[in-house]
Amino acid sequence: DVVLEASVYDLARESARADALREGAEEEKQEETASKVDMLAPYLVDFMNKETGYVQLDSLQAELVFKKCTQDFRKRLTDRAEIIQNRLRDEQNQLRDRRAQMQRRGDNVEKEEREFEKYQSQAMFRTQILEQRLARHEMQAIEKFQELERLLQEDPRLAAMWQ
């Protein structure tokens, strides 16, 4: 009977993949926790009655607060996507540069070839993780934005806008 065992490299690769996915999940949890904060608070400060501490908005003010809040949220989501895309692009450029460098050298020393193969494997792994993060962010961004709009529509402080 032949028994297959995972190599040290496979185990290390799986461990690194799990760490990267866990890191991405932790970032998402932090963002989710931040979203439970009152999203309207920074936008309502200008409209707060100094004496009572209460906010009473007319329909135009409520619409202004709604638009500003959704615009800022959309900007944060697109900024996050751009950060991930820039990291992905940088990783791909570095890999392309290292490949070109190895090809220019021609006859390579075996040690350098092994180092390059190791680097290439790691770079491909990082690229795959970044692509997964970007895809997950794009899917979750749509859901998060819809959730924000739902919360804003249900918020009693913006009720004047819907009347």
JSON list of C-alpha atoms in Angstrom, two decimals:
[
{"chain": "A", "resi": 1, "resn": "ASP", "atom": "CA", "xyz": [0.00, 0.00, 0.00]},
{"chain": "A", "resi": 2, "resn": "VAL", "atom": "CA", "xyz": [1.20, 3.46, -0.89]},
{"chain": "A", "resi": 3, "resn": "VAL", "atom": "CA", "xyz": [0.62, 6.21, 1.64]},
{"chain": "A", "resi": 4, "resn": "LEU", "atom": "CA", "xyz": [0.94, 9.81, 0.49]},
{"chain": "A", "resi": 5, "resn": "GLU", "atom": "CA", "xyz": [2.14, 12.36, 2.96]},
{"chain": "A", "resi": 6, "resn": "ALA", "atom": "CA", "xyz": [1.99, 16.12, 2.57]},
{"chain": "A", "resi": 7, "resn": "SER", "atom": "CA", "xyz": [5.41, 17.66, 2.03]},
{"chain": "A", "resi": 8, "resn": "VAL", "atom": "CA", "xyz": [6.82, 20.33, 4.28]},
{"chain": "A", "resi": 9, "resn": "TYR", "atom": "CA", "xyz": [6.23, 22.83, 1.48]},
{"chain": "A", "resi": 10, "resn": "ASP", "atom": "CA", "xyz": [2.56, 21.87, 1.17]},
{"chain": "A", "resi": 11, "resn": "LEU", "atom": "CA", "xyz": [2.08, 22.22, 4.91]},
{"chain": "A", "resi": 12, "resn": "ALA", "atom": "CA", "xyz": [3.84, 25.60, 4.93]},
{"chain": "A", "resi": 13, "resn": "ARG", "atom": "CA", "xyz": [1.78, 26.79, 1.96]},
{"chain": "A", "resi": 14, "resn": "GLU", "atom": "CA", "xyz": [-1.48, 25.74, 3.63]},
{"chain": "A", "resi": 15, "resn": "SER", "atom": "CA", "xyz": [-0.42, 27.40, 6.88]},
{"chain": "A", "resi": 16, "resn": "ALA", "atom": "CA", "xyz": [0.41, 30.64, 5.06]},
{"chain": "A", "resi": 17, "resn": "ARG", "atom": "CA", "xyz": [-2.91, 30.51, 3.18]},
{"chain": "A", "resi": 18, "resn": "ALA", "atom": "CA", "xyz": [-4.83, 30.02, 6.44]},
{"chain": "A", "resi": 19, "resn": "ASP", "atom": "CA", "xyz": [-2.94, 32.92, 8.05]},
{"chain": "A", "resi": 20, "resn": "ALA", "atom": "CA", "xyz": [-3.69, 35.21, 5.11]},
{"chain": "A", "resi": 21, "resn": "LEU", "atom": "CA", "xyz": [-7.38, 34.29, 5.09]},
{"chain": "A", "resi": 22, "resn": "ARG", "atom": "CA", "xyz": [-7.58, 34.77, 8.86]},
{"chain": "A", "resi": 23, "resn": "GLU", "atom": "CA", "xyz": [-5.95, 38.20, 8.49]},
{"chain": "A", "resi": 24, "resn": "GLY", "atom": "CA", "xyz": [-8.52, 39.17, 5.86]},
{"chain": "A", "resi": 25, "resn": "ALA", "atom": "CA", "xyz": [-11.36, 37.97, 8.09]},
{"chain": "A", "resi": 26, "resn": "GLU", "atom": "CA", "xyz": [-10.02, 40.00, 11.02]},
{"chain": "A", "resi": 27, "resn": "GLU", "atom": "CA", "xyz": [-9.95, 43.13, 8.83]},
{"chain": "A", "resi": 28, "resn": "GLU", "atom": "CA", "xyz": [-13.56, 42.49, 7.85]},
{"chain": "A", "resi": 29, "resn": "LYS", "atom": "CA", "xyz": [-14.59, 42.06, 11.51]},
{"chain": "A", "resi": 30, "resn": "GLN", "atom": "CA", "xyz": [-12.95, 45.37, 12.38]},
{"chain": "A", "resi": 31, "resn": "GLU", "atom": "CA", "xyz": [-14.82, 47.08, 9.55]},
{"chain": "A", "resi": 32, "resn": "GLU", "atom": "CA", "xyz": [-18.07, 45.42, 10.65]},
{"chain": "A", "resi": 33, "resn": "THR", "atom": "CA", "xyz": [-17.57, 46.59, 14.24]},
{"chain": "A", "resi": 34, "resn": "ALA", "atom": "CA", "xyz": [-16.91, 50.10, 12.98]},
{"chain": "A", "resi": 35, "resn": "SER", "atom": "CA", "xyz": [-20.13, 50.01, 10.94]},
{"chain": "A", "resi": 36, "resn": "LYS", "atom": "CA", "xyz": [-22.17, 49.38, 14.11]},
{"chain": "A", "resi": 37, "resn": "VAL", "atom": "CA", "xyz": [-21.18, 52.85, 15.20]},
{"chain": "A", "resi": 38, "resn": "ASP", "atom": "CA", "xyz": [-23.71, 55.60, 14.50]},
{"chain": "A", "resi": 39, "resn": "MET", "atom": "CA", "xyz": [-22.92, 56.35, 10.87]},
{"chain": "A", "resi": 40, "resn": "LEU", "atom": "CA", "xyz": [-24.84, 59.62, 10.93]},
{"chain": "A", "resi": 41, "resn": "ALA", "atom": "CA", "xyz": [-23.16, 61.16, 13.99]},
{"chain": "A", "resi": 42, "resn": "PRO", "atom": "CA", "xyz": [-20.43, 63.08, 12.10]},
{"chain": "A", "resi": 43, "resn": "TYR", "atom": "CA", "xyz": [-22.99, 64.48, 9.67]},
{"chain": "A", "resi": 44, "resn": "LEU", "atom": "CA", "xyz": [-25.53, 65.53, 12.29]},
{"chain": "A", "resi": 45, "resn": "VAL", "atom": "CA", "xyz": [-23.12, 67.60, 14.39]},
{"chain": "A", "resi": 46, "resn": "ASP", "atom": "CA", "xyz": [-23.79, 70.72, 12.30]},
{"chain": "A", "resi": 47, "resn": "PHE", "atom": "CA", "xyz": [-27.56, 70.36, 12.76]},
{"chain": "A", "resi": 48, "resn": "MET", "atom": "CA", "xyz": [-27.62, 69.63, 16.49]},
{"chain": "A", "resi": 49, "resn": "ASN", "atom": "CA", "xyz": [-29.50, 72.03, 18.74]},
{"chain": "A", "resi": 50, "resn": "LYS", "atom": "CA", "xyz": [-26.87, 73.27, 21.21]},
{"chain": "A", "resi": 51, "resn": "GLU", "atom": "CA", "xyz": [-29.35, 73.68, 24.05]},
{"chain": "A", "resi": 52, "resn": "THR", "atom": "CA", "xyz": [-31.26, 70.42, 23.81]},
{"chain": "A", "resi": 53, "resn": "GLY", "atom": "CA", "xyz": [-28.66, 68.26, 22.08]},
{"chain": "A", "resi": 54, "resn": "TYR", "atom": "CA", "xyz": [-31.44, 67.01, 19.80]},
{"chain": "A", "resi": 55, "resn": "VAL", "atom": "CA", "xyz": [-31.38, 66.93, 16.01]},
{"chain": "A", "resi": 56, "resn": "GLN", "atom": "CA", "xyz": [-34.44, 68.02, 14.05]},
{"chain": "A", "resi": 57, "resn": "LEU", "atom": "CA", "xyz": [-33.90, 68.01, 10.29]},
{"chain": "A", "resi": 58, "resn": "ASP", "atom": "CA", "xyz": [-36.13, 69.34, 7.55]},
{"chain": "A", "resi": 59, "resn": "SER", "atom": "CA", "xyz": [-36.38, 67.39, 4.28]},
{"chain": "A", "resi": 60, "resn": "LEU", "atom": "CA", "xyz": [-33.53, 69.25, 2.53]},
{"chain": "A", "resi": 61, "resn": "GLN", "atom": "CA", "xyz": [-31.17, 68.83, 5.48]},
{"chain": "A", "resi": 62, "resn": "ALA", "atom": "CA", "xyz": [-32.08, 65.15, 5.79]},
{"chain": "A", "resi": 63, "resn": "GLU", "atom": "CA", "xyz": [-31.42, 64.63, 2.09]},
{"chain": "A", "resi": 64, "resn": "LEU", "atom": "CA", "xyz": [-28.08, 66.44, 2.38]},
{"chain": "A", "resi": 65, "resn": "VAL", "atom": "CA", "xyz": [-27.04, 64.24, 5.33]},
{"chain": "A", "resi": 66, "resn": "PHE", "atom": "CA", "xyz": [-28.18, 61.10, 3.47]},
{"chain": "A", "resi": 67, "resn": "LYS", "atom": "CA", "xyz": [-26.23, 61.98, 0.32]},
{"chain": "A", "resi": 68, "resn": "LYS", "atom": "CA", "xyz": [-23.09, 63.00, 2.19]},
{"chain": "A", "resi": 69, "resn": "CYS", "atom": "CA", "xyz": [-23.13, 59.82, 4.28]},
{"chain": "A", "resi": 70, "resn": "THR", "atom": "CA", "xyz": [-23.61, 57.53, 1.28]},
{"chain": "A", "resi": 71, "resn": "GLN", "atom": "CA", "xyz": [-20.97, 59.39, -0.77]},
{"chain": "A", "resi": 72, "resn": "ASP", "atom": "CA", "xyz": [-18.38, 59.09, 1.99]},
{"chain": "A", "resi": 73, "resn": "PHE", "atom": "CA", "xyz": [-19.19, 55.41, 2.54]},
{"chain": "A", "resi": 74, "resn": "ARG", "atom": "CA", "xyz": [-18.90, 54.70, -1.18]},
{"chain": "A", "resi": 75, "resn": "LYS", "atom": "CA", "xyz": [-15.56, 56.54, -1.23]},
{"chain": "A", "resi": 76, "resn": "ARG", "atom": "CA", "xyz": [-14.22, 54.44, 1.66]},
{"chain": "A", "resi": 77, "resn": "LEU", "atom": "CA", "xyz": [-15.24, 51.24, -0.13]},
{"chain": "A", "resi": 78, "resn": "THR", "atom": "CA", "xyz": [-13.64, 52.31, -3.42]},
{"chain": "A", "resi": 79, "resn": "ASP", "atom": "CA", "xyz": [-10.49, 53.46, -1.61]},
{"chain": "A", "resi": 80, "resn": "ARG", "atom": "CA", "xyz": [-10.19, 50.02, 0.01]},
{"chain": "A", "resi": 81, "resn": "ALA", "atom": "CA", "xyz": [-10.62, 48.34, -3.39]},
{"chain": "A", "resi": 82, "resn": "GLU", "atom": "CA", "xyz": [-7.93, 50.61, -4.86]},
{"chain": "A", "resi": 83, "resn": "ILE", "atom": "CA", "xyz": [-5.52, 49.70, -2.05]},
{"chain": "A", "resi": 84, "resn": "ILE", "atom": "CA", "xyz": [-6.01, 46.00, -2.74]},
{"chain": "A", "resi": 85, "resn": "GLN", "atom": "CA", "xyz": [-5.66, 46.53, -6.51]},
{"chain": "A", "resi": 86, "resn": "ASN", "atom": "CA", "xyz": [-2.45, 48.53, -6.01]},
{"chain": "A", "resi": 87, "resn": "ARG", "atom": "CA", "xyz": [-0.97, 45.79, -3.83]},
{"chain": "A", "resi": 88, "resn": "LEU", "atom": "CA", "xyz": [-1.92, 43.21, -6.45]},
{"chain": "A", "resi": 89, "resn": "ARG", "atom": "CA", "xyz": [-0.40, 45.29, -9.25]},
{"chain": "A", "resi": 90, "resn": "ASP", "atom": "CA", "xyz": [2.82, 45.82, -7.25]},
{"chain": "A", "resi": 91, "resn": "GLU", "atom": "CA", "xyz": [3.13, 42.10, -6.55]},
{"chain": "A", "resi": 92, "resn": "GLN", "atom": "CA", "xyz": [2.62, 41.25, -10.24]},
{"chain": "A", "resi": 93, "resn": "ASN", "atom": "CA", "xyz": [5.16, 43.89, -11.31]},
{"chain": "A", "resi": 94, "resn": "GLN", "atom": "CA", "xyz": [7.77, 42.59, -8.87]},
{"chain": "A", "resi": 95, "resn": "LEU", "atom": "CA", "xyz": [7.28, 39.04, -10.14]},
{"chain": "A", "resi": 96, "resn": "ARG", "atom": "CA", "xyz": [7.53, 40.17, -13.77]},
{"chain": "A", "resi": 97, "resn": "ASP", "atom": "CA", "xyz": [10.75, 42.08, -12.98]},
{"chain": "A", "resi": 98, "resn": "ARG", "atom": "CA", "xyz": [12.32, 39.09, -11.22]},
{"chain": "A", "resi": 99, "resn": "ARG", "atom": "CA", "xyz": [11.39, 36.82, -14.16]},
{"chain": "A", "resi": 100, "resn": "ALA", "atom": "CA", "xyz": [12.99, 39.25, -16.61]},
{"chain": "A", "resi": 101, "resn": "GLN", "atom": "CA", "xyz": [16.08, 39.45, -14.43]},
{"chain": "A", "resi": 102, "resn": "MET", "atom": "CA", "xyz": [16.38, 35.65, -14.35]},
{"chain": "A", "resi": 103, "resn": "GLN", "atom": "CA", "xyz": [15.97, 35.42, -18.14]},
{"chain": "A", "resi": 104, "resn": "ARG", "atom": "CA", "xyz": [18.66, 38.06, -18.75]},
{"chain": "A", "resi": 105, "resn": "ARG", "atom": "CA", "xyz": [21.17, 36.09, -16.69]},
{"chain": "A", "resi": 106, "resn": "GLY", "atom": "CA", "xyz": [20.97, 33.18, -19.10]},
{"chain": "A", "resi": 107, "resn": "ASP", "atom": "CA", "xyz": [22.82, 30.19, -17.65]},
{"chain": "A", "resi": 108, "resn": "ASN", "atom": "CA", "xyz": [21.84, 30.27, -14.04]},
{"chain": "A", "resi": 109, "resn": "VAL", "atom": "CA", "xyz": [23.37, 28.69, -11.06]},
{"chain": "A", "resi": 110, "resn": "GLU", "atom": "CA", "xyz": [21.15, 25.95, -9.67]},
{"chain": "A", "resi": 111, "resn": "LYS", "atom": "CA", "xyz": [20.93, 27.71, -6.29]},
{"chain": "A", "resi": 112, "resn": "GLU", "atom": "CA", "xyz": [19.66, 30.92, -7.90]},
{"chain": "A", "resi": 113, "resn": "GLU", "atom": "CA", "xyz": [17.07, 28.94, -9.86]},
{"chain": "A", "resi": 114, "resn": "ARG", "atom": "CA", "xyz": [15.80, 27.31, -6.67]},
{"chain": "A", "resi": 115, "resn": "GLU", "atom": "CA", "xyz": [15.62, 30.69, -4.93]},
{"chain": "A", "resi": 116, "resn": "PHE", "atom": "CA", "xyz": [13.71, 32.13, -7.87]},
{"chain": "A", "resi": 117, "resn": "GLU", "atom": "CA", "xyz": [11.30, 29.19, -7.92]},
{"chain": "A", "resi": 118, "resn": "LYS", "atom": "CA", "xyz": [10.69, 29.68, -4.20]},
{"chain": "A", "resi": 119, "resn": "TYR", "atom": "CA", "xyz": [10.14, 33.41, -4.70]},
{"chain": "A", "resi": 120, "resn": "GLN", "atom": "CA", "xyz": [7.85, 32.75, -7.66]},
{"chain": "A", "resi": 121, "resn": "SER", "atom": "CA", "xyz": [5.78, 30.28, -5.66]},
{"chain": "A", "resi": 122, "resn": "GLN", "atom": "CA", "xyz": [5.40, 32.75, -2.80]},
{"chain": "A", "resi": 123, "resn": "ALA", "atom": "CA", "xyz": [4.57, 35.60, -5.18]},
{"chain": "A", "resi": 124, "resn": "MET", "atom": "CA", "xyz": [1.91, 33.53, -6.93]},
{"chain": "A", "resi": 125, "resn": "PHE", "atom": "CA", "xyz": [0.45, 32.65, -3.55]},
{"chain": "A", "resi": 126, "resn": "ARG", "atom": "CA", "xyz": [0.34, 36.32, -2.48]},
{"chain": "A", "resi": 127, "resn": "THR", "atom": "CA", "xyz": [-1.23, 37.23, -5.82]},
{"chain": "A", "resi": 128, "resn": "GLN", "atom": "CA", "xyz": [-3.90, 34.57, -5.38]},
{"chain": "A", "resi": 129, "resn": "ILE", "atom": "CA", "xyz": [-4.72, 35.83, -1.87]},
{"chain": "A", "resi": 130, "resn": "LEU", "atom": "CA", "xyz": [-4.95, 39.44, -3.09]},
{"chain": "A", "resi": 131, "resn": "GLU", "atom": "CA", "xyz": [-7.25, 38.39, -5.93]},
{"chain": "A", "resi": 132, "resn": "GLN", "atom": "CA", "xyz": [-9.47, 36.55, -3.44]},
{"chain": "A", "resi": 133, "resn": "ARG", "atom": "CA", "xyz": [-9.53, 39.57, -1.13]},
{"chain": "A", "resi": 134, "resn": "LEU", "atom": "CA", "xyz": [-10.45, 41.86, -4.00]},
{"chain": "A", "resi": 135, "resn": "ALA", "atom": "CA", "xyz": [-13.27, 39.57, -5.14]},
{"chain": "A", "resi": 136, "resn": "ARG", "atom": "CA", "xyz": [-14.56, 39.23, -1.56]},
{"chain": "A", "resi": 137, "resn": "HIS", "atom": "CA", "xyz": [-14.35, 42.99, -1.03]},
{"chain": "A", "resi": 138, "resn": "GLU", "atom": "CA", "xyz": [-16.31, 43.67, -4.22]},
{"chain": "A", "resi": 139, "resn": "MET", "atom": "CA", "xyz": [-19.07, 41.26, -3.18]},
{"chain": "A", "resi": 140, "resn": "GLN", "atom": "CA", "xyz": [-19.21, 42.57, 0.37]},
{"chain": "A", "resi": 141, "resn": "ALA", "atom": "CA", "xyz": [-19.07, 46.21, -0.72]},
{"chain": "A", "resi": 142, "resn": "ILE", "atom": "CA", "xyz": [-22.37, 45.81, -2.55]},
{"chain": "A", "resi": 143, "resn": "GLU", "atom": "CA", "xyz": [-23.95, 44.17, 0.50]},
{"chain": "A", "resi": 144, "resn": "LYS", "atom": "CA", "xyz": [-22.52, 46.77, 2.89]},
{"chain": "A", "resi": 145, "resn": "PHE", "atom": "CA", "xyz": [-23.77, 49.65, 0.78]},
{"chain": "A", "resi": 146, "resn": "GLN", "atom": "CA", "xyz": [-27.25, 48.15, 0.56]},
{"chain": "A", "resi": 147, "resn": "GLU", "atom": "CA", "xyz": [-27.22, 47.64, 4.33]},
{"chain": "A", "resi": 148, "resn": "LEU", "atom": "CA", "xyz": [-26.20, 51.27, 4.87]},
{"chain": "A", "resi": 149, "resn": "GLU", "atom": "CA", "xyz": [-29.03, 52.51, 2.66]},
{"chain": "A", "resi": 150, "resn": "ARG", "atom": "CA", "xyz": [-31.49, 50.31, 4.54]},
{"chain": "A", "resi": 151, "resn": "LEU", "atom": "CA", "xyz": [-30.27, 51.62, 7.91]},
{"chain": "A", "resi": 152, "resn": "LEU", "atom": "CA", "xyz": [-30.50, 55.22, 6.70]},
{"chain": "A", "resi": 153, "resn": "GLN", "atom": "CA", "xyz": [-34.03, 54.68, 5.40]},
{"chain": "A", "resi": 154, "resn": "GLU", "atom": "CA", "xyz": [-35.07, 53.26, 8.76]},
{"chain": "A", "resi": 155, "resn": "ASP", "atom": "CA", "xyz": [-33.32, 55.98, 10.79]},
{"chain": "A", "resi": 156, "resn": "PRO", "atom": "CA", "xyz": [-35.95, 58.24, 12.42]},
{"chain": "A", "resi": 157, "resn": "ARG", "atom": "CA", "xyz": [-33.64, 61.27, 12.24]},
{"chain": "A", "resi": 158, "resn": "LEU", "atom": "CA", "xyz": [-33.93, 61.21, 8.43]},
{"chain": "A", "resi": 159, "resn": "ALA", "atom": "CA", "xyz": [-37.68, 60.61, 8.41]},
{"chain": "A", "resi": 160, "resn": "ALA", "atom": "CA", "xyz": [-38.34, 64.13, 7.07]},
{"chain": "A", "resi": 161, "resn": "MET", "atom": "CA", "xyz": [-36.71, 63.14, 3.80]},
{"chain": "A", "resi": 162, "resn": "TRP", "atom": "CA", "xyz": [-39.18, 60.32, 3.18]},
{"chain": "A", "resi": 163, "resn": "GLN", "atom": "CA", "xyz": [-42.35, 62.34, 3.83]}
]
